[in-house]
Amino acid sequence: MTRQDMPMLIVYEGKLEGQRWIIDRERIVIGRGSDCDIVLPERQASRQHVAIERGEDGYLLRDLGSKNGTFVNGREVRDEPYRLKDGDEIQIALCVRMGFVGADATLPLELTGPNRGLRVDKAARRVFIGGHELIPPLSVAQYTLLELLLDREGEVVPRDTIVTAVWAEEEALGVSEQAIDALVRRLRERIAAVDPDHDYVVTVRGHGFRLDNR
């Protein structure tokens, strides 16, 4: 089995946001302890929080008696292991959120020529780049931003328009430029995981952002 055929973990929220790991062992342990295979800096995580083990029918996630719990798609995993599926969202102590990308969904490393291009299925809120679906799905905020840029493709979208579209009215007044930049950065990272050679979300300094979907 090559590394491209192996599943992957991608961190979407937490201090290690943006990092990814290939699951290339029979068993990996995730936690705060320095002896773990994946070491989390969050204090809420237990020293040995959760393990992912390769079985006959795929990969199992097993909570290791953590203090603050492990959740998959919002449901707690406690006594029985959970069989991971492509696109599952794992939360560790409700402070780290990561996606499980199954081996079957490992995305191509290069998109060129006619394979390039970004498309959204609005009814299902699915995103495709070069015909390949973006898995795990974007967060609600990331998807809302992307759809806004797509609807106004080629135009510069001001920051205040992004705030109005993405954040609820009661939250919008407190949104900083740093929060907007962080959201744009996360969206770029997700897209770059599929097509790293093209900058789809372009910063227009002093004005906002535009989508370059060529």
PDB file of N, CA and C in Angstrom, residues 17-104:
ATOM      1  N   GLU A  17      -4.377  23.570  13.691  1.00  0.00           N
ATOM      2  CA  GLU A  17      -5.236  23.742  12.517  1.00  0.00           C
ATOM      3  C   GLU A  17      -4.422  23.750  11.222  1.00  0.00           C
ATOM      4  N   GLY A  18      -4.880  22.954  10.246  1.00  0.00           N
ATOM      5  CA  GLY A  18      -4.209  22.885   8.962  1.00  0.00           C
ATOM      6  C   GLY A  18      -3.248  21.716   8.836  1.00  0.00           C
ATOM      7  N   GLN A  19      -2.842  21.122   9.954  1.00  0.00           N
ATOM      8  CA  GLN A  19      -1.916  19.993   9.883  1.00  0.00           C
ATOM      9  C   GLN A  19      -2.659  18.730   9.468  1.00  0.00           C
ATOM     10  N   ARG A  20      -1.913  17.812   8.866  1.00  0.00           N
ATOM     11  CA  ARG A  20      -2.506  16.549   8.414  1.00  0.00           C
ATOM     12  C   ARG A  20      -1.502  15.429   8.630  1.00  0.00           C
ATOM     13  N   TRP A  21      -2.039  14.239   8.845  1.00  0.00           N
ATOM     14  CA  TRP A  21      -1.202  13.068   9.067  1.00  0.00           C
ATOM     15  C   TRP A  21      -1.736  11.895   8.255  1.00  0.00           C
ATOM     16  N   ILE A  22      -0.827  11.192   7.590  1.00  0.00           N
ATOM     17  CA  ILE A  22      -1.176   9.942   6.937  1.00  0.00           C
ATOM     18  C   ILE A  22      -1.241   8.851   8.005  1.00  0.00           C
ATOM     19  N   ILE A  23      -2.282   8.043   7.979  1.00  0.00           N
ATOM     20  CA  ILE A  23      -2.398   6.922   8.920  1.00  0.00           C
ATOM     21  C   ILE A  23      -1.699   5.729   8.284  1.00  0.00           C
ATOM     22  N   ASP A  24      -0.424   5.568   8.623  1.00  0.00           N
ATOM     23  CA  ASP A  24       0.405   4.563   7.965  1.00  0.00           C
ATOM     24  C   ASP A  24       0.859   3.467   8.917  1.00  0.00           C
ATOM     25  N   ARG A  25       0.164   3.324  10.043  1.00  0.00           N
ATOM     26  CA  ARG A  25       0.506   2.283  11.014  1.00  0.00           C
ATOM     27  C   ARG A  25      -0.743   1.494  11.371  1.00  0.00           C
ATOM     28  N   GLU A  26      -0.527   0.354  12.002  1.00  0.00           N
ATOM     29  CA  GLU A  26      -1.658  -0.467  12.446  1.00  0.00           C
ATOM     30  C   GLU A  26      -2.440   0.233  13.549  1.00  0.00           C
ATOM     31  N   ARG A  27      -1.750   1.039  14.340  1.00  0.00           N
ATOM     32  CA  ARG A  27      -2.391   1.728  15.467  1.00  0.00           C
ATOM     33  C   ARG A  27      -1.678   3.047  15.706  1.00  0.00           C
ATOM     34  N   ILE A  28      -2.444   4.132  15.825  1.00  0.00           N
ATOM     35  CA  ILE A  28      -1.867   5.414  16.227  1.00  0.00           C
ATOM     36  C   ILE A  28      -2.638   5.916  17.440  1.00  0.00           C
ATOM     37  N   VAL A  29      -1.918   6.533  18.356  1.00  0.00           N
ATOM     38  CA  VAL A  29      -2.519   7.080  19.578  1.00  0.00           C
ATOM     39  C   VAL A  29      -2.424   8.600  19.502  1.00  0.00           C
ATOM     40  N   ILE A  30      -3.540   9.254  19.835  1.00  0.00           N
ATOM     41  CA  ILE A  30      -3.626  10.710  19.804  1.00  0.00           C
ATOM     42  C   ILE A  30      -3.876  11.199  21.228  1.00  0.00           C
ATOM     43  N   GLY A  31      -3.136  12.205  21.657  1.00  0.00           N
ATOM     44  CA  GLY A  31      -3.340  12.740  23.004  1.00  0.00           C
ATOM     45  C   GLY A  31      -2.327  13.806  23.337  1.00  0.00           C
ATOM     46  N   ARG A  32      -2.330  14.206  24.591  1.00  0.00           N
ATOM     47  CA  ARG A  32      -1.470  15.299  25.062  1.00  0.00           C
ATOM     48  C   ARG A  32      -0.080  14.812  25.436  1.00  0.00           C
ATOM     49  N   GLY A  33       0.061  13.518  25.704  1.00  0.00           N
ATOM     50  CA  GLY A  33       1.337  12.973  26.151  1.00  0.00           C
ATOM     51  C   GLY A  33       2.393  12.967  25.051  1.00  0.00           C
ATOM     52  N   SER A  34       3.638  13.172  25.449  1.00  0.00           N
ATOM     53  CA  SER A  34       4.733  13.233  24.470  1.00  0.00           C
ATOM     54  C   SER A  34       5.008  11.890  23.824  1.00  0.00           C
ATOM     55  N   ASP A  35       4.484  10.800  24.406  1.00  0.00           N
ATOM     56  CA  ASP A  35       4.689   9.468  23.838  1.00  0.00           C
ATOM     57  C   ASP A  35       3.639   9.110  22.790  1.00  0.00           C
ATOM     58  N   CYS A  36       2.682  10.013  22.521  1.00  0.00           N
ATOM     59  CA  CYS A  36       1.643   9.726  21.530  1.00  0.00           C
ATOM     60  C   CYS A  36       2.200   9.885  20.122  1.00  0.00           C
ATOM     61  N   ASP A  37       1.547   9.220  19.171  1.00  0.00           N
ATOM     62  CA  ASP A  37       1.953   9.350  17.773  1.00  0.00           C
ATOM     63  C   ASP A  37       1.583  10.722  17.231  1.00  0.00           C
ATOM     64  N   ILE A  38       0.421  11.240  17.655  1.00  0.00           N
ATOM     65  CA  ILE A  38       0.016  12.605  17.327  1.00  0.00           C
ATOM     66  C   ILE A  38      -0.174  13.336  18.645  1.00  0.00           C
ATOM     67  N   VAL A  39       0.659  14.339  18.889  1.00  0.00           N
ATOM     68  CA  VAL A  39       0.639  15.050  20.170  1.00  0.00           C
ATOM     69  C   VAL A  39      -0.158  16.338  20.012  1.00  0.00           C
ATOM     70  N   LEU A  40      -1.211  16.472  20.833  1.00  0.00           N
ATOM     71  CA  LEU A  40      -2.059  17.658  20.815  1.00  0.00           C
ATOM     72  C   LEU A  40      -1.628  18.598  21.939  1.00  0.00           C
ATOM     73  N   PRO A  41      -1.521  19.905  21.661  1.00  0.00           N
ATOM     74  CA  PRO A  41      -1.098  20.844  22.704  1.00  0.00           C
ATOM     75  C   PRO A  41      -2.221  21.280  23.641  1.00  0.00           C
ATOM     76  N   GLU A  42      -3.471  20.947  23.303  1.00  0.00           N
ATOM     77  CA  GLU A  42      -4.604  21.397  24.123  1.00  0.00           C
ATOM     78  C   GLU A  42      -4.621  20.700  25.486  1.00  0.00           C
ATOM     79  N   ARG A  43      -4.785  21.467  26.542  1.00  0.00           N
ATOM     80  CA  ARG A  43      -4.785  20.907  27.895  1.00  0.00           C
ATOM     81  C   ARG A  43      -6.019  20.065  28.165  1.00  0.00           C
ATOM     82  N   GLN A  44      -7.108  20.316  27.420  1.00  0.00           N
ATOM     83  CA  GLN A  44      -8.335  19.548  27.636  1.00  0.00           C
ATOM     84  C   GLN A  44      -8.197  18.093  27.190  1.00  0.00           C
ATOM     85  N   ALA A  45      -7.237  17.823  26.302  1.00  0.00           N
ATOM     86  CA  ALA A  45      -7.031  16.460  25.827  1.00  0.00           C
ATOM     87  C   ALA A  45      -6.346  15.633  26.908  1.00  0.00           C
ATOM     88  N   SER A  46      -6.727  14.364  27.010  1.00  0.00           N
ATOM     89  CA  SER A  46      -6.077  13.466  27.966  1.00  0.00           C
ATOM     90  C   SER A  46      -4.699  13.071  27.437  1.00  0.00           C
ATOM     91  N   ARG A  47      -3.862  12.537  28.337  1.00  0.00           N
ATOM     92  CA  ARG A  47      -2.501  12.169  27.922  1.00  0.00           C
ATOM     93  C   ARG A  47      -2.543  11.152  26.786  1.00  0.00           C
ATOM     94  N   GLN A  48      -3.366  10.134  26.919  1.00  0.00           N
ATOM     95  CA  GLN A  48      -3.647   9.214  25.820  1.00  0.00           C
ATOM     96  C   GLN A  48      -5.156   9.253  25.628  1.00  0.00           C
ATOM     97  N   HIS A  49      -5.604   9.973  24.628  1.00  0.00           N
ATOM     98  CA  HIS A  49      -7.023  10.297  24.511  1.00  0.00           C
ATOM     99  C   HIS A  49      -7.785   9.297  23.656  1.00  0.00           C
ATOM    100  N   VAL A  50      -7.258   9.006  22.480  1.00  0.00           N
ATOM    101  CA  VAL A  50      -7.987   8.162  21.542  1.00  0.00           C
ATOM    102  C   VAL A  50      -6.984   7.412  20.674  1.00  0.00           C
ATOM    103  N   ALA A  51      -7.405   6.249  20.183  1.00  0.00           N
ATOM    104  CA  ALA A  51      -6.568   5.468  19.273  1.00  0.00           C
ATOM    105  C   ALA A  51      -7.345   5.174  18.002  1.00  0.00           C
ATOM    106  N   ILE A  52      -6.623   5.106  16.892  1.00  0.00           N
ATOM    107  CA  ILE A  52      -7.194   4.659  15.624  1.00  0.00           C
ATOM    108  C   ILE A  52      -6.442   3.401  15.228  1.00  0.00           C
ATOM    109  N   GLU A  53      -7.196   2.307  15.029  1.00  0.00           N
ATOM    110  CA  GLU A  53      -6.604   1.000  14.779  1.00  0.00           C
ATOM    111  C   GLU A  53      -7.107   0.444  13.457  1.00  0.00           C
ATOM    112  N   ARG A  54      -6.215  -0.183  12.720  1.00  0.00           N
ATOM    113  CA  ARG A  54      -6.619  -0.794  11.460  1.00  0.00           C
ATOM    114  C   ARG A  54      -7.127  -2.203  11.720  1.00  0.00           C
ATOM    115  N   GLY A  55      -8.361  -2.480  11.249  1.00  0.00           N
ATOM    116  CA  GLY A  55      -8.944  -3.799  11.384  1.00  0.00           C
ATOM    117  C   GLY A  55      -9.169  -4.427  10.019  1.00  0.00           C
ATOM    118  N   GLU A  56      -9.849  -5.565  10.015  1.00  0.00           N
ATOM    119  CA  GLU A  56     -10.099  -6.271   8.760  1.00  0.00           C
ATOM    120  C   GLU A  56     -11.014  -5.470   7.839  1.00  0.00           C
ATOM    121  N   ASP A  57     -11.956  -4.724   8.421  1.00  0.00           N
ATOM    122  CA  ASP A  57     -12.955  -4.014   7.618  1.00  0.00           C
ATOM    123  C   ASP A  57     -12.745  -2.508   7.596  1.00  0.00           C
ATOM    124  N   GLY A  58     -11.543  -2.042   7.915  1.00  0.00           N
ATOM    125  CA  GLY A  58     -11.308  -0.611   7.918  1.00  0.00           C
ATOM    126  C   GLY A  58     -10.635  -0.152   9.191  1.00  0.00           C
ATOM    127  N   TYR A  59     -10.926   1.085   9.580  1.00  0.00           N
ATOM    128  CA  TYR A  59     -10.256   1.705  10.724  1.00  0.00           C
ATOM    129  C   TYR A  59     -11.247   1.969  11.852  1.00  0.00           C
ATOM    130  N   LEU A  60     -10.840   1.603  13.057  1.00  0.00           N
ATOM    131  CA  LEU A  60     -11.677   1.776  14.243  1.00  0.00           C
ATOM    132  C   LEU A  60     -11.117   2.897  15.108  1.00  0.00           C
ATOM    133  N   LEU A  61     -12.005   3.746  15.613  1.00  0.00           N
ATOM    134  CA  LEU A  61     -11.632   4.784  16.564  1.00  0.00           C
ATOM    135  C   LEU A  61     -12.063   4.323  17.948  1.00  0.00           C
ATOM    136  N   ARG A  62     -11.131   4.359  18.898  1.00  0.00           N
ATOM    137  CA  ARG A  62     -11.406   3.865  20.246  1.00  0.00           C
ATOM    138  C   ARG A  62     -11.005   4.920  21.273  1.00  0.00           C
ATOM    139  N   ASP A  63     -11.973   5.359  22.092  1.00  0.00           N
ATOM    140  CA  ASP A  63     -11.666   6.273  23.187  1.00  0.00           C
ATOM    141  C   ASP A  63     -10.887   5.515  24.252  1.00  0.00           C
ATOM    142  N   LEU A  64      -9.827   6.121  24.778  1.00  0.00           N
ATOM    143  CA  LEU A  64      -8.949   5.442  25.735  1.00  0.00           C
ATOM    144  C   LEU A  64      -9.234   5.860  27.169  1.00  0.00           C
ATOM    145  N   GLY A  65     -10.520   6.054  27.466  1.00  0.00           N
ATOM    146  CA  GLY A  65     -10.898   6.458  28.818  1.00  0.00           C
ATOM    147  C   GLY A  65     -10.618   7.921  29.085  1.00  0.00           C
ATOM    148  N   SER A  66     -10.787   8.744  28.066  1.00  0.00           N
ATOM    149  CA  SER A  66     -10.480  10.164  28.192  1.00  0.00           C
ATOM    150  C   SER A  66     -11.412  10.847  29.191  1.00  0.00           C
ATOM    151  N   LYS A  67     -10.925  11.935  29.781  1.00  0.00           N
ATOM    152  CA  LYS A  67     -11.723  12.684  30.756  1.00  0.00           C
ATOM    153  C   LYS A  67     -12.813  13.502  30.076  1.00  0.00           C
ATOM    154  N   ASN A  68     -12.493  14.136  28.943  1.00  0.00           N
ATOM    155  CA  ASN A  68     -13.422  15.072  28.311  1.00  0.00           C
ATOM    156  C   ASN A  68     -14.088  14.530  27.058  1.00  0.00           C
ATOM    157  N   GLY A  69     -13.874  13.266  26.761  1.00  0.00           N
ATOM    158  CA  GLY A  69     -14.669  12.613  25.734  1.00  0.00           C
ATOM    159  C   GLY A  69     -14.165  12.764  24.310  1.00  0.00           C
ATOM    160  N   THR A  70     -14.650  11.830  23.477  1.00  0.00           N
ATOM    161  CA  THR A  70     -14.381  11.824  22.037  1.00  0.00           C
ATOM    162  C   THR A  70     -15.720  11.725  21.328  1.00  0.00           C
ATOM    163  N   PHE A  71     -15.880  12.508  20.259  1.00  0.00           N
ATOM    164  CA  PHE A  71     -17.150  12.563  19.550  1.00  0.00           C
ATOM    165  C   PHE A  71     -16.901  12.377  18.056  1.00  0.00           C
ATOM    166  N   VAL A  72     -17.798  11.647  17.403  1.00  0.00           N
ATOM    167  CA  VAL A  72     -17.763  11.507  15.951  1.00  0.00           C
ATOM    168  C   VAL A  72     -19.106  11.961  15.407  1.00  0.00           C
ATOM    169  N   ASN A  73     -19.074  12.963  14.552  1.00  0.00           N
ATOM    170  CA  ASN A  73     -20.296  13.537  13.977  1.00  0.00           C
ATOM    171  C   ASN A  73     -21.284  13.953  15.061  1.00  0.00           C
ATOM    172  N   GLY A  74     -20.738  14.460  16.185  1.00  0.00           N
ATOM    173  CA  GLY A  74     -21.568  14.967  17.271  1.00  0.00           C
ATOM    174  C   GLY A  74     -21.999  13.944  18.289  1.00  0.00           C
ATOM    175  N   ARG A  75     -21.693  12.655  18.077  1.00  0.00           N
ATOM    176  CA  ARG A  75     -22.091  11.608  19.018  1.00  0.00           C
ATOM    177  C   ARG A  75     -20.877  11.083  19.763  1.00  0.00           C
ATOM    178  N   GLU A  76     -21.040  10.906  21.066  1.00  0.00           N
ATOM    179  CA  GLU A  76     -19.912  10.489  21.888  1.00  0.00           C
ATOM    180  C   GLU A  76     -19.565   9.025  21.644  1.00  0.00           C
ATOM    181  N   VAL A  77     -18.271   8.772  21.559  1.00  0.00           N
ATOM    182  CA  VAL A  77     -17.741   7.407  21.466  1.00  0.00           C
ATOM    183  C   VAL A  77     -17.128   7.089  22.816  1.00  0.00           C
ATOM    184  N   ARG A  78     -17.670   6.138  23.516  1.00  0.00           N
ATOM    185  CA  ARG A  78     -17.199   5.876  24.871  1.00  0.00           C
ATOM    186  C   ARG A  78     -16.800   4.416  25.053  1.00  0.00           C
ATOM    187  N   ASP A  79     -17.758   3.504  25.141  1.00  0.00           N
ATOM    188  CA  ASP A  79     -17.443   2.114  25.489  1.00  0.00           C
ATOM    189  C   ASP A  79     -17.110   1.254  24.270  1.00  0.00           C
ATOM    190  N   GLU A  80     -17.797   1.472  23.172  1.00  0.00           N
ATOM    191  CA  GLU A  80     -17.600   0.662  21.976  1.00  0.00           C
ATOM    192  C   GLU A  80     -16.826   1.456  20.933  1.00  0.00           C
ATOM    193  N   PRO A  81     -15.911   0.803  20.220  1.00  0.00           N
ATOM    194  CA  PRO A  81     -15.186   1.518  19.163  1.00  0.00           C
ATOM    195  C   PRO A  81     -16.116   1.889  18.011  1.00  0.00           C
ATOM    196  N   TYR A  82     -15.722   2.894  17.256  1.00  0.00           N
ATOM    197  CA  TYR A  82     -16.517   3.370  16.118  1.00  0.00           C
ATOM    198  C   TYR A  82     -15.739   3.087  14.838  1.00  0.00           C
ATOM    199  N   ARG A  83     -16.414   2.513  13.847  1.00  0.00           N
ATOM    200  CA  ARG A  83     -15.776   2.240  12.558  1.00  0.00           C
ATOM    201  C   ARG A  83     -15.821   3.507  11.706  1.00  0.00           C
ATOM    202  N   LEU A  84     -14.668   4.046  11.415  1.00  0.00           N
ATOM    203  CA  LEU A  84     -14.576   5.325  10.716  1.00  0.00           C
ATOM    204  C   LEU A  84     -14.968   5.195   9.247  1.00  0.00           C
ATOM    205  N   LYS A  85     -15.653   6.222   8.763  1.00  0.00           N
ATOM    206  CA  LYS A  85     -16.032   6.312   7.357  1.00  0.00           C
ATOM    207  C   LYS A  85     -15.467   7.604   6.785  1.00  0.00           C
ATOM    208  N   ASP A  86     -15.226   7.590   5.497  1.00  0.00           N
ATOM    209  CA  ASP A  86     -14.727   8.781   4.834  1.00  0.00           C
ATOM    210  C   ASP A  86     -15.659   9.962   5.097  1.00  0.00           C
ATOM    211  N   GLY A  87     -15.080  11.084   5.493  1.00  0.00           N
ATOM    212  CA  GLY A  87     -15.866  12.286   5.758  1.00  0.00           C
ATOM    213  C   GLY A  87     -16.292  12.445   7.200  1.00  0.00           C
ATOM    214  N   ASP A  88     -16.013  11.460   8.070  1.00  0.00           N
ATOM    215  CA  ASP A  88     -16.382  11.592   9.479  1.00  0.00           C
ATOM    216  C   ASP A  88     -15.645  12.763  10.120  1.00  0.00           C
ATOM    217  N   GLU A  89     -16.346  13.448  11.027  1.00  0.00           N
ATOM    218  CA  GLU A  89     -15.762  14.558  11.777  1.00  0.00           C
ATOM    219  C   GLU A  89     -15.520  14.104  13.212  1.00  0.00           C
ATOM    220  N   ILE A  90     -14.278  14.168  13.638  1.00  0.00           N
ATOM    221  CA  ILE A  90     -13.864  13.724  14.970  1.00  0.00           C
ATOM    222  C   ILE A  90     -13.605  14.952  15.840  1.00  0.00           C
ATOM    223  N   GLN A  91     -14.192  14.953  17.027  1.00  0.00           N
ATOM    224  CA  GLN A  91     -13.929  16.020  17.986  1.00  0.00           C
ATOM    225  C   GLN A  91     -13.299  15.416  19.232  1.00  0.00           C
ATOM    226  N   ILE A  92     -12.200  15.994  19.650  1.00  0.00           N
ATOM    227  CA  ILE A  92     -11.481  15.521  20.822  1.00  0.00           C
ATOM    228  C   ILE A  92     -11.626  16.559  21.920  1.00  0.00           C
ATOM    229  N   ALA A  93     -12.287  16.158  22.998  1.00  0.00           N
ATOM    230  CA  ALA A  93     -12.529  17.035  24.154  1.00  0.00           C
ATOM    231  C   ALA A  93     -13.232  18.328  23.747  1.00  0.00           C
ATOM    232  N   LEU A  94     -13.941  18.305  22.619  1.00  0.00           N
ATOM    233  CA  LEU A  94     -14.688  19.453  22.102  1.00  0.00           C
ATOM    234  C   LEU A  94     -13.794  20.669  21.876  1.00  0.00           C
ATOM    235  N   CYS A  95     -12.484  20.449  21.742  1.00  0.00           N
ATOM    236  CA  CYS A  95     -11.575  21.577  21.491  1.00  0.00           C
ATOM    237  C   CYS A  95     -10.749  21.366  20.224  1.00  0.00           C
ATOM    238  N   VAL A  96     -10.719  20.158  19.709  1.00  0.00           N
ATOM    239  CA  VAL A  96     -10.012  19.850  18.468  1.00  0.00           C
ATOM    240  C   VAL A  96     -10.993  19.180  17.522  1.00  0.00           C
ATOM    241  N   ARG A  97     -11.079  19.687  16.291  1.00  0.00           N
ATOM    242  CA  ARG A  97     -11.962  19.086  15.292  1.00  0.00           C
ATOM    243  C   ARG A  97     -11.118  18.672  14.096  1.00  0.00           C
ATOM    244  N   MET A  98     -11.228  17.418  13.724  1.00  0.00           N
ATOM    245  CA  MET A  98     -10.459  16.921  12.595  1.00  0.00           C
ATOM    246  C   MET A  98     -11.327  16.039  11.710  1.00  0.00           C
ATOM    247  N   GLY A  99     -10.958  15.949  10.460  1.00  0.00           N
ATOM    248  CA  GLY A  99     -11.692  15.139   9.503  1.00  0.00           C
ATOM    249  C   GLY A  99     -10.919  13.886   9.163  1.00  0.00           C
ATOM    250  N   PHE A 100     -11.657  12.790   8.942  1.00  0.00           N
ATOM    251  CA  PHE A 100     -11.064  11.524   8.506  1.00  0.00           C
ATOM    252  C   PHE A 100     -11.313  11.376   7.016  1.00  0.00           C
ATOM    253  N   VAL A 101     -10.243  11.330   6.240  1.00  0.00           N
ATOM    254  CA  VAL A 101     -10.355  11.151   4.796  1.00  0.00           C
ATOM    255  C   VAL A 101      -9.975   9.720   4.486  1.00  0.00           C
ATOM    256  N   GLY A 102     -10.951   8.927   4.053  1.00  0.00           N
ATOM    257  CA  GLY A 102     -10.716   7.519   3.776  1.00  0.00           C
ATOM    258  C   GLY A 102      -9.779   7.304   2.609  1.00  0.00           C
ATOM    259  N   ALA A 103      -9.185   6.114   2.555  1.00  0.00           N
ATOM    260  CA  ALA A 103      -8.233   5.816   1.487  1.00  0.00           C
ATOM    261  C   ALA A 103      -8.877   5.952   0.116  1.00  0.00           C
ATOM    262  N   ASP A 104     -10.135   5.575  -0.012  1.00  0.00           N
ATOM    263  CA  ASP A 104     -10.808   5.645  -1.308  1.00  0.00           C
ATOM    264  C   ASP A 104     -10.995   7.075  -1.773  1.00  0.00           C
TER     265      ASP A 104
END
